[in-house]
CSV table of C-alpha atoms and ligand atoms in Angstrom, one decimal:
chain,number,residue,atom,x,y,z
A,1,MET,CA,9.7,-44.0,-43.5
A,2,HIS,CA,6.1,-43.0,-42.8
A,3,LEU,CA,5.7,-39.4,-42.2
A,4,THR,CA,3.3,-36.8,-43.3
A,5,LEU,CA,3.8,-33.3,-44.8
A,6,ARG,CA,1.9,-31.9,-41.8
A,7,GLN,CA,4.3,-33.6,-39.4
A,8,LEU,CA,7.3,-32.2,-41.3
A,9,ARG,CA,5.9,-28.7,-41.3
A,10,VAL,CA,5.2,-28.9,-37.6
A,11,PHE,CA,8.7,-30.2,-37.0
A,12,GLU,CA,10.3,-27.5,-39.1
A,13,SER,CA,8.6,-24.8,-37.1
A,14,VAL,CA,9.5,-26.3,-33.7
A,15,ALA,CA,13.1,-26.8,-34.8
A,16,ARG,CA,13.4,-23.3,-36.2
A,17,ASN,CA,11.9,-21.6,-33.2
A,18,LEU,CA,13.2,-24.2,-30.7
A,19,SER,CA,9.9,-23.7,-28.9
A,20,TYR,CA,6.7,-25.7,-28.9
A,21,THR,CA,4.8,-22.6,-27.9
A,22,ARG,CA,6.0,-20.4,-30.7
A,23,ALA,CA,5.5,-23.2,-33.3
A,24,ALA,CA,1.9,-23.6,-32.0
A,25,GLU,CA,1.3,-19.8,-32.5
A,26,GLU,CA,2.9,-19.8,-35.9
A,27,LEU,CA,0.8,-22.7,-37.1
A,28,HIS,CA,-2.4,-21.7,-35.3
A,29,LEU,CA,-2.5,-25.0,-33.4
A,30,SER,CA,-2.7,-25.8,-29.7
A,31,GLN,CA,0.5,-26.7,-28.0
A,32,PRO,CA,-0.7,-30.3,-27.2
A,33,ALA,CA,-1.5,-30.7,-30.9
A,34,VAL,CA,2.1,-29.7,-31.8
A,35,SER,CA,3.5,-32.0,-29.1
A,36,MET,CA,1.4,-34.9,-30.5
A,37,GLN,CA,2.6,-34.4,-34.1
A,38,ILE,CA,6.2,-34.4,-32.9
A,39,LYS,CA,5.7,-37.5,-30.8
A,40,GLN,CA,4.1,-39.3,-33.7
A,41,LEU,CA,6.9,-38.2,-35.9
A,42,GLU,CA,9.6,-39.5,-33.5
A,43,GLU,CA,7.7,-42.8,-33.2
A,44,ASN,CA,7.6,-43.1,-37.0
A,45,LEU,CA,11.3,-42.3,-37.3
A,46,GLY,CA,12.3,-44.4,-34.3
A,47,LEU,CA,14.6,-41.7,-33.0
A,48,PRO,CA,14.1,-38.7,-30.7
A,49,LEU,CA,14.3,-35.3,-32.5
A,50,PHE,CA,14.3,-33.0,-29.5
A,51,GLU,CA,15.5,-33.0,-25.9
A,52,GLN,CA,14.3,-30.7,-23.3
A,53,LEU,CA,16.5,-29.5,-20.5
A,54,GLY,CA,14.5,-27.5,-18.1
A,55,LYS,CA,12.6,-25.0,-20.3
A,56,LYS,CA,15.0,-25.1,-23.1
A,57,VAL,CA,14.5,-27.2,-26.2
A,58,PHE,CA,17.4,-28.6,-28.1
A,59,LEU,CA,17.7,-30.6,-31.4
A,60,THR,CA,19.2,-34.0,-31.1
A,61,GLU,CA,21.7,-35.2,-33.7
A,62,ALA,CA,18.8,-36.9,-35.6
A,63,GLY,CA,16.8,-33.7,-35.2
A,64,THR,CA,19.6,-31.6,-36.7
A,65,GLU,CA,19.8,-33.9,-39.7
A,66,MET,CA,16.0,-33.9,-40.1
A,67,TYR,CA,15.9,-30.1,-39.8
A,68,HIS,CA,18.3,-29.8,-42.8
A,69,TYR,CA,16.1,-32.1,-44.9
A,70,SER,CA,12.8,-30.6,-43.8
A,71,ARG,CA,14.0,-27.2,-44.8
A,72,THR,CA,14.9,-28.5,-48.3
A,73,VAL,CA,11.5,-30.1,-48.7
A,74,ASP,CA,9.9,-26.8,-47.6
A,75,GLN,CA,11.9,-24.8,-50.0
A,76,GLN,CA,11.1,-27.1,-52.9
A,77,LEU,CA,7.4,-27.0,-52.1
A,78,ASN,CA,7.5,-23.2,-52.0
A,79,GLU,CA,9.3,-23.2,-55.3
A,80,ALA,CA,6.7,-25.5,-56.8
A,81,GLU,CA,4.0,-23.2,-55.6
A,82,ALA,CA,5.7,-20.2,-57.1
A,83,VAL,CA,6.2,-21.9,-60.5
A,84,LEU,CA,2.5,-23.0,-60.6
A,85,GLU,CA,1.5,-19.4,-59.7
A,86,ASP,CA,3.6,-18.2,-62.6
A,87,LEU,CA,2.0,-20.7,-64.9
A,88,LYS,CA,-1.4,-19.6,-63.9
A,89,GLY,CA,-0.4,-15.9,-64.3
A,90,LEU,CA,1.2,-16.7,-67.8
A,91,ARG,CA,4.5,-15.4,-66.6
A,92,ARG,CA,6.1,-18.6,-67.9
A,93,GLY,CA,5.1,-21.6,-69.9
A,94,ARG,CA,5.8,-23.4,-73.1
A,95,LEU,CA,3.4,-23.7,-76.0
A,96,VAL,CA,3.8,-26.7,-78.3
A,97,ILE,CA,1.9,-26.3,-81.5
A,98,ALA,CA,1.8,-28.3,-84.7
A,99,VAL,CA,0.6,-26.4,-87.8
A,100,ALA,CA,-0.1,-27.3,-91.4
A,101,SER,CA,2.7,-26.2,-93.6
A,102,THR,CA,0.3,-23.7,-95.2
A,103,ALA,CA,-0.7,-22.2,-91.9
A,104,ASN,CA,3.0,-21.4,-91.2
A,105,TYR,CA,2.6,-18.4,-93.3
A,106,PHE,CA,0.6,-16.6,-90.6
A,107,VAL,CA,1.0,-18.5,-87.3
A,108,PRO,CA,4.4,-16.9,-86.4
A,109,ARG,CA,2.7,-13.5,-86.7
A,110,LEU,CA,0.0,-14.6,-84.3
A,111,PHE,CA,2.6,-15.9,-81.8
A,112,ALA,CA,4.7,-12.7,-82.1
A,113,GLU,CA,1.6,-10.7,-81.0
A,114,PHE,CA,0.7,-13.1,-78.2
A,115,ASN,CA,4.3,-13.0,-77.0
A,116,LYS,CA,4.3,-9.2,-76.8
A,117,ARG,CA,1.4,-9.5,-74.3
A,118,HIS,CA,2.9,-12.4,-72.3
A,119,GLU,CA,6.7,-12.1,-72.3
A,120,GLY,CA,8.7,-15.1,-71.0
A,121,LEU,CA,6.8,-17.8,-72.9
A,122,SER,CA,8.5,-20.2,-75.2
A,123,LEU,CA,7.2,-21.8,-78.3
A,124,SER,CA,7.9,-25.0,-80.1
A,125,LEU,CA,6.4,-25.2,-83.6
A,126,ASP,CA,6.3,-28.2,-85.8
A,127,VAL,CA,5.4,-27.5,-89.4
A,128,THR,CA,4.1,-30.5,-91.3
A,129,ASN,CA,1.3,-31.5,-93.6
A,130,ARG,CA,-2.2,-32.8,-92.7
A,131,ALA,CA,-1.0,-36.4,-92.4
A,132,GLY,CA,1.7,-35.3,-89.9
A,133,LEU,CA,-0.9,-33.3,-87.9
A,134,ILE,CA,-3.1,-36.3,-87.6
A,135,SER,CA,-0.2,-38.3,-86.1
A,136,HIS,CA,0.4,-35.5,-83.6
A,137,LEU,CA,-3.3,-35.7,-82.6
A,138,ASP,CA,-3.1,-39.4,-82.2
A,139,ALA,CA,0.1,-39.1,-80.1
A,140,ASN,CA,-1.3,-36.3,-78.0
A,141,ASP,CA,2.1,-34.7,-78.0
A,142,THR,CA,1.2,-31.0,-78.7
A,143,ASP,CA,-1.0,-28.4,-77.0
A,144,MET,CA,-2.9,-27.9,-80.1
A,145,VAL,CA,-3.0,-28.3,-83.9
A,146,ILE,CA,-3.8,-25.8,-86.5
A,147,MET,CA,-5.1,-27.3,-89.7
A,148,GLY,CA,-7.4,-26.8,-92.6
A,149,LEU,CA,-9.2,-30.1,-92.8
A,150,PRO,CA,-9.9,-31.7,-89.3
A,151,PRO,CA,-10.2,-35.5,-89.7
A,152,ALA,CA,-13.7,-37.0,-89.2
A,153,GLY,CA,-14.3,-39.9,-86.8
A,154,LYS,CA,-12.2,-38.7,-83.9
A,155,GLU,CA,-13.3,-37.1,-80.7
A,156,LEU,CA,-12.1,-33.6,-81.6
A,157,ASP,CA,-12.9,-30.0,-80.8
A,158,ALA,CA,-12.3,-28.1,-84.0
A,159,GLU,CA,-13.0,-24.4,-84.1
A,160,ALA,CA,-12.8,-22.3,-87.2
A,161,PHE,CA,-11.0,-19.0,-86.7
A,162,LEU,CA,-9.9,-17.7,-90.1
A,163,HIS,CA,-10.8,-17.9,-93.8
A,164,ASN,CA,-8.5,-20.0,-96.0
A,165,PRO,CA,-9.2,-19.1,-99.6
A,166,LEU,CA,-7.8,-21.5,-102.2
A,167,VAL,CA,-6.9,-20.0,-105.6
A,168,ILE,CA,-5.4,-21.1,-108.9
A,169,ILE,CA,-2.1,-19.4,-109.7
A,170,ALA,CA,-0.2,-19.0,-112.9
A,171,ALA,CA,3.0,-17.2,-114.0
A,172,SER,CA,2.3,-13.6,-114.6
A,173,ASP,CA,2.9,-14.0,-118.4
A,174,HIS,CA,0.5,-17.0,-118.7
A,175,PRO,CA,-2.2,-16.5,-121.4
A,176,LEU,CA,-5.0,-17.2,-118.9
A,177,VAL,CA,-4.0,-14.3,-116.8
A,178,SER,CA,-5.8,-11.8,-119.1
A,179,GLN,CA,-9.0,-13.9,-119.1
A,180,SER,CA,-11.9,-13.4,-116.8
A,181,SER,CA,-14.5,-15.8,-115.4
A,182,ILE,CA,-12.7,-18.8,-116.7
A,183,PRO,CA,-14.9,-22.0,-116.6
A,184,MET,CA,-13.3,-24.8,-114.6
A,185,LYS,CA,-13.9,-27.2,-117.5
A,186,SER,CA,-11.6,-25.2,-119.7
A,187,LEU,CA,-8.7,-26.0,-117.4
A,188,ARG,CA,-8.9,-29.7,-118.1
A,189,LYS,CA,-5.9,-29.7,-120.4
A,190,GLU,CA,-3.7,-27.5,-118.2
A,191,THR,CA,-0.8,-29.0,-116.3
A,192,PHE,CA,-1.4,-28.7,-112.5
A,193,ILE,CA,1.4,-28.9,-110.0
A,194,MET,CA,-0.1,-30.5,-106.9
A,195,ARG,CA,0.9,-30.8,-103.3
A,196,GLU,CA,2.0,-34.2,-102.0
A,197,GLN,CA,-0.3,-37.0,-100.8
A,198,GLY,CA,-1.4,-36.2,-97.3
A,199,SER,CA,-1.7,-32.5,-97.9
A,200,GLY,CA,-5.0,-30.9,-96.9
A,201,THR,CA,-4.8,-28.5,-99.8
A,202,ARG,CA,-4.6,-31.4,-102.2
A,203,ILE,CA,-7.5,-33.3,-100.7
A,204,SER,CA,-9.7,-30.2,-100.7
A,205,MET,CA,-8.9,-29.4,-104.3
A,206,GLN,CA,-9.5,-32.9,-105.5
A,207,ARG,CA,-13.0,-32.7,-103.8
A,208,VAL,CA,-13.8,-29.4,-105.5
A,209,PHE,CA,-13.0,-30.9,-108.9
A,210,LYS,CA,-14.7,-34.2,-108.2
A,211,ASP,CA,-17.9,-32.4,-107.1
A,212,ARG,CA,-18.0,-30.8,-110.5
A,213,GLY,CA,-17.4,-34.0,-112.3
A,214,LEU,CA,-13.9,-33.1,-113.3
A,215,GLU,CA,-10.7,-35.0,-112.8
A,216,LEU,CA,-7.7,-33.2,-111.3
A,217,ARG,CA,-4.7,-34.9,-112.5
A,218,ALA,CA,-1.5,-34.8,-110.4
A,219,ASP,CA,0.8,-34.3,-113.3
A,220,MET,CA,3.5,-32.9,-111.1
A,221,GLU,CA,3.7,-33.2,-107.3
A,222,MET,CA,5.7,-31.1,-104.9
A,223,SER,CA,5.9,-31.3,-101.2
A,224,SER,CA,5.8,-27.6,-100.3
A,225,ASN,CA,3.9,-24.4,-101.2
A,226,GLU,CA,7.3,-22.7,-101.9
A,227,ALA,CA,8.3,-25.4,-104.5
A,228,ILE,CA,4.9,-25.1,-106.2
A,229,LYS,CA,5.2,-21.3,-106.4
A,230,GLN,CA,8.7,-21.5,-107.9
A,231,ALA,CA,7.6,-24.1,-110.4
A,232,VAL,CA,4.5,-22.1,-111.4
A,233,GLU,CA,6.6,-18.9,-111.8
A,234,ALA,CA,9.1,-20.9,-114.0
A,235,GLY,CA,6.2,-21.7,-116.3
A,236,LEU,CA,5.9,-25.5,-115.5
A,237,GLY,CA,2.1,-25.3,-115.1
A,238,LEU,CA,-0.7,-24.0,-112.8
A,239,GLY,CA,-0.8,-24.3,-109.1
A,240,ILE,CA,-3.5,-24.5,-106.4
A,241,VAL,CA,-2.5,-22.9,-103.2
A,242,SER,CA,-4.0,-21.0,-100.2
A,243,LEU,CA,-4.0,-17.2,-100.7
A,244,HIS,CA,-2.1,-17.0,-97.4
A,245,THR,CA,1.0,-18.3,-99.1
A,246,LEU,CA,1.0,-15.5,-101.8
A,247,GLN,CA,1.5,-12.3,-99.9
A,248,LEU,CA,5.0,-11.6,-101.3
A,249,GLU,CA,4.5,-12.9,-104.8
A,250,LEU,CA,1.3,-10.9,-105.4
A,251,ALA,CA,3.0,-7.8,-104.1
A,252,ALA,CA,6.0,-8.4,-106.4
A,253,GLY,CA,3.8,-9.3,-109.3
A,254,CYS,CA,5.7,-12.5,-110.2
A,255,LEU,CA,2.6,-14.7,-109.9
A,256,ALA,CA,-1.1,-14.1,-110.8
A,257,VAL,CA,-4.3,-15.4,-109.3
A,258,LEU,CA,-6.5,-16.6,-112.2
A,259,ASP,CA,-10.1,-15.5,-112.3
A,260,VAL,CA,-11.7,-18.9,-112.4
A,261,GLN,CA,-15.4,-19.5,-111.9
A,262,ASP,CA,-16.3,-20.7,-108.4
A,263,PHE,CA,-12.9,-19.5,-107.1
A,264,PRO,CA,-11.6,-18.7,-104.6
A,265,VAL,CA,-12.8,-21.8,-102.9
A,266,MET,CA,-13.5,-20.6,-99.4
A,267,ARG,CA,-12.1,-22.9,-96.7
A,268,HIS,CA,-11.3,-22.3,-93.0
A,269,TRP,CA,-8.5,-22.7,-90.6
A,270,TYR,CA,-9.3,-24.6,-87.4
A,271,MET,CA,-7.8,-24.9,-83.9
A,272,VAL,CA,-8.0,-28.6,-83.1
A,273,ASN,CA,-7.8,-30.5,-79.8
A,274,HIS,CA,-9.0,-33.7,-78.4
A,275,LYS,CA,-12.3,-33.1,-76.7
A,276,SER,CA,-10.9,-34.4,-73.4
A,277,LYS,CA,-7.6,-32.5,-73.6
A,278,ARG,CA,-6.7,-30.5,-70.5
A,279,LEU,CA,-5.1,-27.3,-71.9
A,280,SER,CA,-2.3,-25.7,-69.9
A,281,PRO,CA,-3.0,-22.0,-68.8
A,282,VAL,CA,-0.8,-20.7,-71.6
A,283,ALA,CA,-2.4,-23.0,-74.3
A,284,ARG,CA,-5.9,-21.9,-73.1
A,285,ALA,CA,-4.9,-18.3,-73.3
A,286,PHE,CA,-3.4,-18.7,-76.8
A,287,ARG,CA,-6.5,-20.5,-78.0
A,288,GLU,CA,-8.7,-17.7,-76.8
A,289,PHE,CA,-6.4,-15.1,-78.2
A,290,VAL,CA,-6.4,-16.7,-81.7
A,291,LEU,CA,-10.2,-17.2,-81.7
A,292,ALA,CA,-10.7,-13.6,-80.8
A,293,GLU,CA,-8.1,-11.8,-82.8
A,294,ALA,CA,-6.7,-13.8,-85.7
A,295,ASP,CA,-9.3,-12.3,-88.1
A,296,SER,CA,-8.2,-8.7,-87.4
A,297,LEU,CA,-4.4,-9.5,-87.1
A,298,ILE,CA,-4.0,-11.5,-90.3
A,299,GLN,CA,-4.3,-9.3,-93.3
A,300,SER,CA,-5.9,-10.9,-96.3
A,301,PRO,CA,-3.5,-11.0,-99.3
A,302,LEU,CA,-6.5,-10.0,-101.4
A,303,ALA,CA,-6.0,-6.5,-100.1
A,304,VAL,CA,-2.5,-6.4,-101.5
A,305,GLY,CA,-3.7,-6.5,-105.1
A,306,SER,CA,-4.4,-9.8,-106.6
A,307,THR,CA,-6.0,-10.0,-110.0
A,308,LEU,CA,-9.2,-11.4,-108.5
B,1,PGA,P1,-1.5,-28.6,-96.0
B,1,PGA,O1,-2.5,-27.6,-95.3
B,1,PGA,O2,-2.0,-28.7,-97.4
B,1,PGA,O3,-0.2,-27.8,-95.8
B,1,PGA,O4,-1.6,-30.0,-95.4
B,1,PGA,C1,-3.6,-28.0,-94.6
B,1,PGA,C2,-4.9,-27.6,-95.3
B,1,PGA,O5,-4.9,-26.6,-96.0
B,1,PGA,O6,-5.9,-28.3,-95.1
């Protein structure tokens, strides 16, 4: 069946009005133009759609069938237009974000604030480590990724939007808690509980130690910040985590941030996309919102009373 949307629209108008003249007025066309479109449509379909008795226009059986379908097509197109308008106006939309497990300590707060301003949006959040985030970027299956260590060698846009201070933590009764300005070298003999392979926190810390000619042994490995904090609190060793993960523990006084020279190591959080990614309206709005407001919305745990 070869027919054009224009023919269908002209047909729908003539069939609804049962008048070529009224259809021409409605569509701002001349009457011969309307007749021509209908004639071509009838030729394409191989059946007459109208019959004219005197001045009266009637739908044929084929015309009646066609009218039913043309109205459905019209309704669907109107609906599509309304949905696209809603998307443009951020009245609906779905945001698919993947975030580093460490960033999950503040991203829900950002989304909650964004959601207050644009009700009706939905969110899908995958929380994974850096290695998982790189897989998301390769699969192009999220609107954006929030990570602390964007990979090199890929065509990415990575914009820093928030500080990410890394600190060394100990149980609050650890002997090092009372010391100040502890040299990194003197931590050589301490047991460190490290994040798993593939974690951005772990890679960053290894670099910091290596740059100072020190080896950071992974005596114990755990795959979440929560597990590390529990282990440190239980006295298994020292931990290295982002300050963003410590809000509750510092407030409760069950963990302490050690005063180690060169710490906190100041890193950043980045919003990351492929350079050629075409962001949806809601993703673009979220990106702009985070870049503009994350700094003021996310309170630094330092303000809550760490020992730094
Ligand atoms: P992660 O965090 O350690 O949870 O992968 C990312 C990062 O801090 O780079």
